[in-house]
mmCIF file with all atom_site columns, C-alpha atoms in Angstrom:
data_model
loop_
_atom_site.group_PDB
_atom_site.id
_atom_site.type_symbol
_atom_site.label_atom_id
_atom_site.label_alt_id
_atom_site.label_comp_id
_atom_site.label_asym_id
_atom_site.label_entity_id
_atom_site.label_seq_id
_atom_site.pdbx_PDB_ins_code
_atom_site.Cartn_x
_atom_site.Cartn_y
_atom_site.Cartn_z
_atom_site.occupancy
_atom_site.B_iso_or_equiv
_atom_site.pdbx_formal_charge
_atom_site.auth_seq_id
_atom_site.auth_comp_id
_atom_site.auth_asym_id
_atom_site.auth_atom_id
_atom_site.pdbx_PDB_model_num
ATOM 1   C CA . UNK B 1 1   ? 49.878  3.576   3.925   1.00 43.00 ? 1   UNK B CA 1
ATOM 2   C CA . UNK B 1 2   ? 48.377  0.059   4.853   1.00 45.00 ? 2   UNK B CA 1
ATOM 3   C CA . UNK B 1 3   ? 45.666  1.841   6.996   1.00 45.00 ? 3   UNK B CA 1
ATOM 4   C CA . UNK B 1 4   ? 44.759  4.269   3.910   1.00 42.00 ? 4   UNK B CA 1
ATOM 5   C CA . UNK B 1 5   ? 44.367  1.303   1.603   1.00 36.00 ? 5   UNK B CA 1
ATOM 6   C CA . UNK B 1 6   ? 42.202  0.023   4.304   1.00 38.00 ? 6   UNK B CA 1
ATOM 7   C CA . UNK B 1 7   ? 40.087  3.009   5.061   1.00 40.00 ? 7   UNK B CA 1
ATOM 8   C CA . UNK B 1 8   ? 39.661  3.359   1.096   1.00 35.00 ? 8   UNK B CA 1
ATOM 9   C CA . UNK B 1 9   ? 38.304  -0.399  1.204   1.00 36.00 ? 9   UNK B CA 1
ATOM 10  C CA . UNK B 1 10  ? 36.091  0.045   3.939   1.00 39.00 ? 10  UNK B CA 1
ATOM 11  C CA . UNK B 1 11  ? 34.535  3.251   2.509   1.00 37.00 ? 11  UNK B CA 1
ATOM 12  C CA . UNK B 1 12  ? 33.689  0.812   -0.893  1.00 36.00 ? 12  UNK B CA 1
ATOM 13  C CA . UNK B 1 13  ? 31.783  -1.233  1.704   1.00 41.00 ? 13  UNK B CA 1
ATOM 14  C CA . UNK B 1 14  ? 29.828  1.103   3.221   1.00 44.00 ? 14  UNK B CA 1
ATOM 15  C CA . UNK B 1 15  ? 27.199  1.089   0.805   1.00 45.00 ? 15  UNK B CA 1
ATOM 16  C CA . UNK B 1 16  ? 27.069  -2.955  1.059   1.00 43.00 ? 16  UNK B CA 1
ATOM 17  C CA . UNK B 1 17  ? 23.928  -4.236  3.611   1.00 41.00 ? 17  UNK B CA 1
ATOM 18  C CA . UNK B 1 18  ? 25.583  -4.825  6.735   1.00 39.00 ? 18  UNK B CA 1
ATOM 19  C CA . UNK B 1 19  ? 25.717  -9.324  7.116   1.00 37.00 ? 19  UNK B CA 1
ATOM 20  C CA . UNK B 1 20  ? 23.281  -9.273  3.586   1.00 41.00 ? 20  UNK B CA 1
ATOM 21  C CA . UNK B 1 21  ? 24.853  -10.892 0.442   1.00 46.00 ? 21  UNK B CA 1
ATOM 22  C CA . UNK B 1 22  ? 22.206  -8.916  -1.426  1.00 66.00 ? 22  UNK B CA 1
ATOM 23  C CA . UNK B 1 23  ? 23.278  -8.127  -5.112  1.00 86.00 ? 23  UNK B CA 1
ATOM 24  C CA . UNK B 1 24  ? 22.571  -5.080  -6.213  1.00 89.00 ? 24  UNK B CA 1
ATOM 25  C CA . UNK B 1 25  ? 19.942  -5.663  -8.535  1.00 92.00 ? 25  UNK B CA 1
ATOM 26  C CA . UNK B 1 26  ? 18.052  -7.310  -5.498  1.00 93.00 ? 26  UNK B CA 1
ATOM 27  C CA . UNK B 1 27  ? 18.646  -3.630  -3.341  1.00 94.00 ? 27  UNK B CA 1
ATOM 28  C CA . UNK B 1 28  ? 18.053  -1.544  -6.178  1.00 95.00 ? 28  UNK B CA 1
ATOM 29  C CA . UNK B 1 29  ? 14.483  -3.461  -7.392  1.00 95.00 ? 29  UNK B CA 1
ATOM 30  C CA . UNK B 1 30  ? 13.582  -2.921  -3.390  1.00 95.00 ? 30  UNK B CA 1
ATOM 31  C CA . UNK B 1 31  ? 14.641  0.966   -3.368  1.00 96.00 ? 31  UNK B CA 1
ATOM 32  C CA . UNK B 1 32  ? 12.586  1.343   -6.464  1.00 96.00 ? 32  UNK B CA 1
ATOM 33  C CA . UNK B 1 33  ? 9.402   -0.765  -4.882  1.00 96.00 ? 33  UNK B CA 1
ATOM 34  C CA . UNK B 1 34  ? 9.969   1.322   -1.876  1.00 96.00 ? 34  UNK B CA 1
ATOM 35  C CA . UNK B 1 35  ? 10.047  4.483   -4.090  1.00 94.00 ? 35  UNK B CA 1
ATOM 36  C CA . UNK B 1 36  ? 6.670   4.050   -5.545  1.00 94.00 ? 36  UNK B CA 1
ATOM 37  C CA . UNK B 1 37  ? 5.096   2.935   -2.242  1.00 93.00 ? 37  UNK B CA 1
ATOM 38  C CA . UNK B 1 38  ? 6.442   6.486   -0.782  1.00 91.00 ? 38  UNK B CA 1
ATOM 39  C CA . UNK B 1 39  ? 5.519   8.811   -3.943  1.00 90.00 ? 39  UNK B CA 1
ATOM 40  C CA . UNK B 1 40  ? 1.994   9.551   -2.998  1.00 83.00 ? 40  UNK B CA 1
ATOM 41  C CA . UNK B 1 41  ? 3.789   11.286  0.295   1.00 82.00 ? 41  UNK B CA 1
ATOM 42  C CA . UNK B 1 42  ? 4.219   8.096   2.694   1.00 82.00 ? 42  UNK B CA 1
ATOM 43  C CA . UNK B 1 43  ? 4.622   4.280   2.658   1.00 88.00 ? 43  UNK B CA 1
ATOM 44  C CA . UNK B 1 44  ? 1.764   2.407   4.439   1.00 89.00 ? 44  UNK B CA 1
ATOM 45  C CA . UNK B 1 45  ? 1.391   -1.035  5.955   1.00 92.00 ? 45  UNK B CA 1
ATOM 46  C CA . UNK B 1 46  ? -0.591  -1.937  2.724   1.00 93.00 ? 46  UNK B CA 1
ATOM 47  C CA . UNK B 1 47  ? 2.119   -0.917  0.067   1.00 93.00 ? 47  UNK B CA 1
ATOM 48  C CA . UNK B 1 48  ? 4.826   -2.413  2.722   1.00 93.00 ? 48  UNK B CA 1
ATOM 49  C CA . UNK B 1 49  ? 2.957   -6.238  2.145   1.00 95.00 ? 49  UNK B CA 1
ATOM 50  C CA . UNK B 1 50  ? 2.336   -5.663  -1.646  1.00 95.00 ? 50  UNK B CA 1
ATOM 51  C CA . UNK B 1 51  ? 6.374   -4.531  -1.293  1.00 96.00 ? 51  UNK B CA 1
ATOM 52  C CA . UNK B 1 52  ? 7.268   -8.108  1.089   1.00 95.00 ? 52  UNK B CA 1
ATOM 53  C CA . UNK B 1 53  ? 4.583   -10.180 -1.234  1.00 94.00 ? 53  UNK B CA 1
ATOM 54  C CA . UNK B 1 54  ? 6.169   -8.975  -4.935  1.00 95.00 ? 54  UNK B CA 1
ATOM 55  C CA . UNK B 1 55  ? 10.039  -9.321  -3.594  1.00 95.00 ? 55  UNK B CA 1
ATOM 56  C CA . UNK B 1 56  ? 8.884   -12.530 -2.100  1.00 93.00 ? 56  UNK B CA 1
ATOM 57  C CA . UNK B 1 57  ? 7.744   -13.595 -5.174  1.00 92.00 ? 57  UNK B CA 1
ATOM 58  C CA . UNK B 1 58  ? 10.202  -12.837 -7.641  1.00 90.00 ? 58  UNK B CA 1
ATOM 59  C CA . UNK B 1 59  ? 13.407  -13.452 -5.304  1.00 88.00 ? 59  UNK B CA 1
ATOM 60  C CA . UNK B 1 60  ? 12.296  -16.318 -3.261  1.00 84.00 ? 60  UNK B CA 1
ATOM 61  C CA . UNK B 1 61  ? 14.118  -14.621 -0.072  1.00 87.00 ? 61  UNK B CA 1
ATOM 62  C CA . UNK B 1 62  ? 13.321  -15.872 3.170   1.00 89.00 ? 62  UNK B CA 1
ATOM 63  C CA . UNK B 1 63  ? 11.759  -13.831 6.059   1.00 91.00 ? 63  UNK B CA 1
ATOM 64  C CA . UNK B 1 64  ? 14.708  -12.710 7.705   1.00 91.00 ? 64  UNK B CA 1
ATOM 65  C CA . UNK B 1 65  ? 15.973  -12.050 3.861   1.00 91.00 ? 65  UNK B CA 1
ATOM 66  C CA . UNK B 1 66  ? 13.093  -10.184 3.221   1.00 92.00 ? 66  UNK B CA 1
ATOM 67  C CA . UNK B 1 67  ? 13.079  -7.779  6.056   1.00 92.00 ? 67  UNK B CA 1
ATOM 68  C CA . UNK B 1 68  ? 16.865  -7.018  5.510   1.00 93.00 ? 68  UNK B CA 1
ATOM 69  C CA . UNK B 1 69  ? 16.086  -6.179  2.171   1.00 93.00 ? 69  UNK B CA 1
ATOM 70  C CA . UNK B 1 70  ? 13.350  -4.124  2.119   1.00 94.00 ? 70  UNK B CA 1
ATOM 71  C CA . UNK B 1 71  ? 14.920  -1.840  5.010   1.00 94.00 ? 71  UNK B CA 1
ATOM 72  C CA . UNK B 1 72  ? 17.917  -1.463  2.550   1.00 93.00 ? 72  UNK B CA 1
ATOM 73  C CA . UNK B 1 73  ? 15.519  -0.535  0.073   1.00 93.00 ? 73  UNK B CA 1
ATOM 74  C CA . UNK B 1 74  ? 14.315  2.140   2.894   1.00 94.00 ? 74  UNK B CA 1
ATOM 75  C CA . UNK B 1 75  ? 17.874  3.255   3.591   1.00 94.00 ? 75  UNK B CA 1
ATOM 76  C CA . UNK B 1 76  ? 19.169  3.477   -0.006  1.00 92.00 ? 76  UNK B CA 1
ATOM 77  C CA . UNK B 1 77  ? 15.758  5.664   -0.691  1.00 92.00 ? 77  UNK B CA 1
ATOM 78  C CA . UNK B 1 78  ? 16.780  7.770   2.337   1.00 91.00 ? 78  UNK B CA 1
ATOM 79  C CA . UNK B 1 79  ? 20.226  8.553   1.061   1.00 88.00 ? 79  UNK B CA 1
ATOM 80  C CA . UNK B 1 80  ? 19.754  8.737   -2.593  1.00 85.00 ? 80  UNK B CA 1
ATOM 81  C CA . UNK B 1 81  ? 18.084  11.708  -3.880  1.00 83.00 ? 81  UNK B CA 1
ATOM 82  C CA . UNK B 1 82  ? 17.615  10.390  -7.363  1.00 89.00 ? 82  UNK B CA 1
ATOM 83  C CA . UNK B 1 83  ? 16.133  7.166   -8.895  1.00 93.00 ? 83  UNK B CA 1
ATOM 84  C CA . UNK B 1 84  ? 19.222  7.078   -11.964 1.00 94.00 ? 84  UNK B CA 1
ATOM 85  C CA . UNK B 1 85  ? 21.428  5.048   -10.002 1.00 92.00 ? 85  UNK B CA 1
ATOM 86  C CA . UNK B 1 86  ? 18.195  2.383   -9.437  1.00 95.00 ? 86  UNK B CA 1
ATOM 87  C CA . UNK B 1 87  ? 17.080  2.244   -12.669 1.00 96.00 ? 87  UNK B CA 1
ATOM 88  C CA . UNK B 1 88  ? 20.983  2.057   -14.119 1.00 95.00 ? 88  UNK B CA 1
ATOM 89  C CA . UNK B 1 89  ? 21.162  -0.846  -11.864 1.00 94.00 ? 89  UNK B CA 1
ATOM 90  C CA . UNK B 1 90  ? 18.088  -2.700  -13.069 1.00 95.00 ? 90  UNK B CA 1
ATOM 91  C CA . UNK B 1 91  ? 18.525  -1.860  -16.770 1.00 95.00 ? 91  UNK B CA 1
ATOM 92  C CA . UNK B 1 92  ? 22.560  -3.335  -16.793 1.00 93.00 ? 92  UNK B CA 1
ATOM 93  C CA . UNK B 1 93  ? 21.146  -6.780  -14.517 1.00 93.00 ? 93  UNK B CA 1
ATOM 94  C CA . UNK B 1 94  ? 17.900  -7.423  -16.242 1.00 94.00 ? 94  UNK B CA 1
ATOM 95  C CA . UNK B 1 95  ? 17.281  -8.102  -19.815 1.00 95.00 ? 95  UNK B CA 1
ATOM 96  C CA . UNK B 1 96  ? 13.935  -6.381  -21.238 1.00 97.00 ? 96  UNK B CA 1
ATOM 97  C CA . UNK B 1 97  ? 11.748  -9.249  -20.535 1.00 97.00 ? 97  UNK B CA 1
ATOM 98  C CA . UNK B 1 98  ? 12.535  -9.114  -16.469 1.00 96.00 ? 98  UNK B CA 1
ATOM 99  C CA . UNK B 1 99  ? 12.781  -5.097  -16.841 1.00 97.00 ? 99  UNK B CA 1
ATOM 100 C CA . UNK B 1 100 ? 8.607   -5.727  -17.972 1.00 97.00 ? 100 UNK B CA 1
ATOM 101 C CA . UNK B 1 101 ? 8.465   -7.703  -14.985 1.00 96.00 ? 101 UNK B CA 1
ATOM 102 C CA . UNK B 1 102 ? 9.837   -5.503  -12.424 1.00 96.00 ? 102 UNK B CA 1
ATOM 103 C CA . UNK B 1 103 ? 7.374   -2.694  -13.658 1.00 97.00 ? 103 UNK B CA 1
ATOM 104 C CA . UNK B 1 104 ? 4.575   -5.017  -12.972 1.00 97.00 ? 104 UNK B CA 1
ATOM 105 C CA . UNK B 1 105 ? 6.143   -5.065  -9.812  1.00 96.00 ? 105 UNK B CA 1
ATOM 106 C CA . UNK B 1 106 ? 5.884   -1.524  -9.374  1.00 97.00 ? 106 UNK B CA 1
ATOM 107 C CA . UNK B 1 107 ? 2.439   -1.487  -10.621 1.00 97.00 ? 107 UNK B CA 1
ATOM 108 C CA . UNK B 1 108 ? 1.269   -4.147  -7.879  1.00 96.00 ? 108 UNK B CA 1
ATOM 109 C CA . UNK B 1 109 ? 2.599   -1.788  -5.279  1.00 96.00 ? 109 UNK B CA 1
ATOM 110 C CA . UNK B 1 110 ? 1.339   1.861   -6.559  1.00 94.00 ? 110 UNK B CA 1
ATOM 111 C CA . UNK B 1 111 ? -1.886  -0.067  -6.794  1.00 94.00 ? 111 UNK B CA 1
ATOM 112 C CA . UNK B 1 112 ? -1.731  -2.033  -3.242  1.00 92.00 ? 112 UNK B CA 1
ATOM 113 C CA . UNK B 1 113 ? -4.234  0.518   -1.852  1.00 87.00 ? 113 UNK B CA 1
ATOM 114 C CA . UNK B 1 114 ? -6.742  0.182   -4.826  1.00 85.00 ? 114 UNK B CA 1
ATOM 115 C CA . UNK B 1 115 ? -5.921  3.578   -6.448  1.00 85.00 ? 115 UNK B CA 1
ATOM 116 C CA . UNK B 1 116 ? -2.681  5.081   -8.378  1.00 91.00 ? 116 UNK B CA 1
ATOM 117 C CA . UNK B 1 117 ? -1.767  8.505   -7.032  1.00 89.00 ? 117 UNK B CA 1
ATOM 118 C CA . UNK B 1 118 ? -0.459  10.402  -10.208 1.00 93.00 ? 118 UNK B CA 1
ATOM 119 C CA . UNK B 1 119 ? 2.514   11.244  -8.549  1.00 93.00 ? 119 UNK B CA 1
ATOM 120 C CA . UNK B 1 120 ? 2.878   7.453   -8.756  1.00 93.00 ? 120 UNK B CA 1
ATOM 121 C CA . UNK B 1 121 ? 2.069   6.967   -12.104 1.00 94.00 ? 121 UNK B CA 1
ATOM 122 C CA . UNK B 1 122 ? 4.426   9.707   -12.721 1.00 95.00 ? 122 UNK B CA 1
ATOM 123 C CA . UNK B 1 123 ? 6.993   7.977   -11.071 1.00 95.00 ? 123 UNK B CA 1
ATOM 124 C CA . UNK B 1 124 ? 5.902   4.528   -13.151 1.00 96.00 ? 124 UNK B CA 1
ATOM 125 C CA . UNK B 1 125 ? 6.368   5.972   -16.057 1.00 96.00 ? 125 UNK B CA 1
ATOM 126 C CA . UNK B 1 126 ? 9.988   7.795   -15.703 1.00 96.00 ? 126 UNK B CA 1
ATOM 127 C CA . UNK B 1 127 ? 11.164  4.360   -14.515 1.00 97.00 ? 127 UNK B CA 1
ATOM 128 C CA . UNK B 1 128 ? 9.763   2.641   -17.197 1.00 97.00 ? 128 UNK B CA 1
ATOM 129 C CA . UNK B 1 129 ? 11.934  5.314   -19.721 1.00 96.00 ? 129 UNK B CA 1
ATOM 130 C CA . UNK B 1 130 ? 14.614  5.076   -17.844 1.00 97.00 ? 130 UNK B CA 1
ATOM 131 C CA . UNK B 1 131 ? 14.751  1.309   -17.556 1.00 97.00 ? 131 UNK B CA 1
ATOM 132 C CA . UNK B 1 132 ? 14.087  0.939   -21.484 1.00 97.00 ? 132 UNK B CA 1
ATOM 133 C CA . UNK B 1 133 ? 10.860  -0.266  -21.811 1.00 97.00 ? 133 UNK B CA 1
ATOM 134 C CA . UNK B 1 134 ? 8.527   1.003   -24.656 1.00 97.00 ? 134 UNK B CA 1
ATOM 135 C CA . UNK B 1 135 ? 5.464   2.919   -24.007 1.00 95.00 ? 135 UNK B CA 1
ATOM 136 C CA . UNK B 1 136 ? 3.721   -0.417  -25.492 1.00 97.00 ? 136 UNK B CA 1
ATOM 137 C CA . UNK B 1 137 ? 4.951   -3.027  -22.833 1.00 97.00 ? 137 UNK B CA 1
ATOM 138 C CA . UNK B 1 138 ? 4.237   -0.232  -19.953 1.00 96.00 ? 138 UNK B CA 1
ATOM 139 C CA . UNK B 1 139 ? 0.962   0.057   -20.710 1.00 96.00 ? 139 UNK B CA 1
ATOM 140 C CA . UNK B 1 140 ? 0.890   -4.001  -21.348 1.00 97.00 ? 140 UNK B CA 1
ATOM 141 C CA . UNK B 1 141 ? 2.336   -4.513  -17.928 1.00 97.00 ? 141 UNK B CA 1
ATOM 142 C CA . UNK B 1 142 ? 0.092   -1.900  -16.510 1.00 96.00 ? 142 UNK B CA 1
ATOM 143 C CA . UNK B 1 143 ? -3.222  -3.823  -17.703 1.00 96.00 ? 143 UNK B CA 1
ATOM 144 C CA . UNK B 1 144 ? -2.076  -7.444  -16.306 1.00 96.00 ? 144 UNK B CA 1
ATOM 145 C CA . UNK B 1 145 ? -1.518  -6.157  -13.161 1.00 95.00 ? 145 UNK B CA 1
ATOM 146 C CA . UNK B 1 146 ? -4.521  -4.727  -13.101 1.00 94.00 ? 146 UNK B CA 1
ATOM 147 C CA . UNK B 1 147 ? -6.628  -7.580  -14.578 1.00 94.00 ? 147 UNK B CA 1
ATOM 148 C CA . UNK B 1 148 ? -4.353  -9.533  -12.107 1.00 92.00 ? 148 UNK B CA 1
ATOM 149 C CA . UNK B 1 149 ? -5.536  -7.522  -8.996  1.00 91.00 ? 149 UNK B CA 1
ATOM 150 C CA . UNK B 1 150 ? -9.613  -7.297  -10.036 1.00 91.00 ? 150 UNK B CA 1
ATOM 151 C CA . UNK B 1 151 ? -9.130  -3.883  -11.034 1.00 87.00 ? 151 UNK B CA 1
ATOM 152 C CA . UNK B 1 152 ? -10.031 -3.568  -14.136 1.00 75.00 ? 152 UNK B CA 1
#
């Protein structure tokens, strides 16, 4: 009996970065960065900074930190095969104001490479629905990143 109640325990922690005290609004904002970096077909070094520079940014991680989060991001990706458990995550941690901010985010990596594939914007704008953001503060967000990065 004790080893079932262990092996049920251990299964909980499976899904838990491995050493990482990451919460999981931290893994699933990196899943989702690494989600929009991979929806034009593959992640490049580019989109892999803009994804280090914008978690750097808004978590204040160190590099070690960093680098263990963003291949969670990658792993979580790998084993999820929908974005609902990401964007459930952000909407329950984040109150609207930081759910704005994490589509900036988003839009600072889809636009890392200096063009948004629209399987990308596609992507942008599911998250944004499913996060809870109106159509208005999307589009807001979308047009300070861009002012932000010269674009525009």
């Amino acid at each position: 009996m004790i080893n079932r109640i262990k092996a049920f325990f251990s299964q909980l922690d499976e899904d838990e970065p491995r050493g990482e005290v990451f919460k999981q609004k931290h893994v699933a904002a990196a899943a989702l960065l690494v989600e929009a970096a991979n929806a034009d077909g593959a992640m490049d070094d580019v989109e892999e900074a803009a994804i280090r520079k914008v978690l750097a940014r808004r978590f204040e991680f160190g590099d070690d930190e960093l680098d263990a989060l963003i291949l969670e991001g990658k792993r979580r990706t790998e084993k999820a095969n929908q974005i609902v458990g990401f964007t459930r995550a952000i909407k329950e941690a984040y109150d609207y104001d930081q759910r704005v901010e994490i589509l900036e985010l988003l839009w600072e990596v889809a636009y890392a490479d200096g063009t948004v594939d629209p399987y990308e914007a596609n992507l942008l704008r599911r998250i944004g629905g499913l996060v809870y953001v109106s159509d208005k503060d999307r589009g807001a967000a979308k047009k300070r990143v861009k002012l932000r990065l010269g674009l525009e």
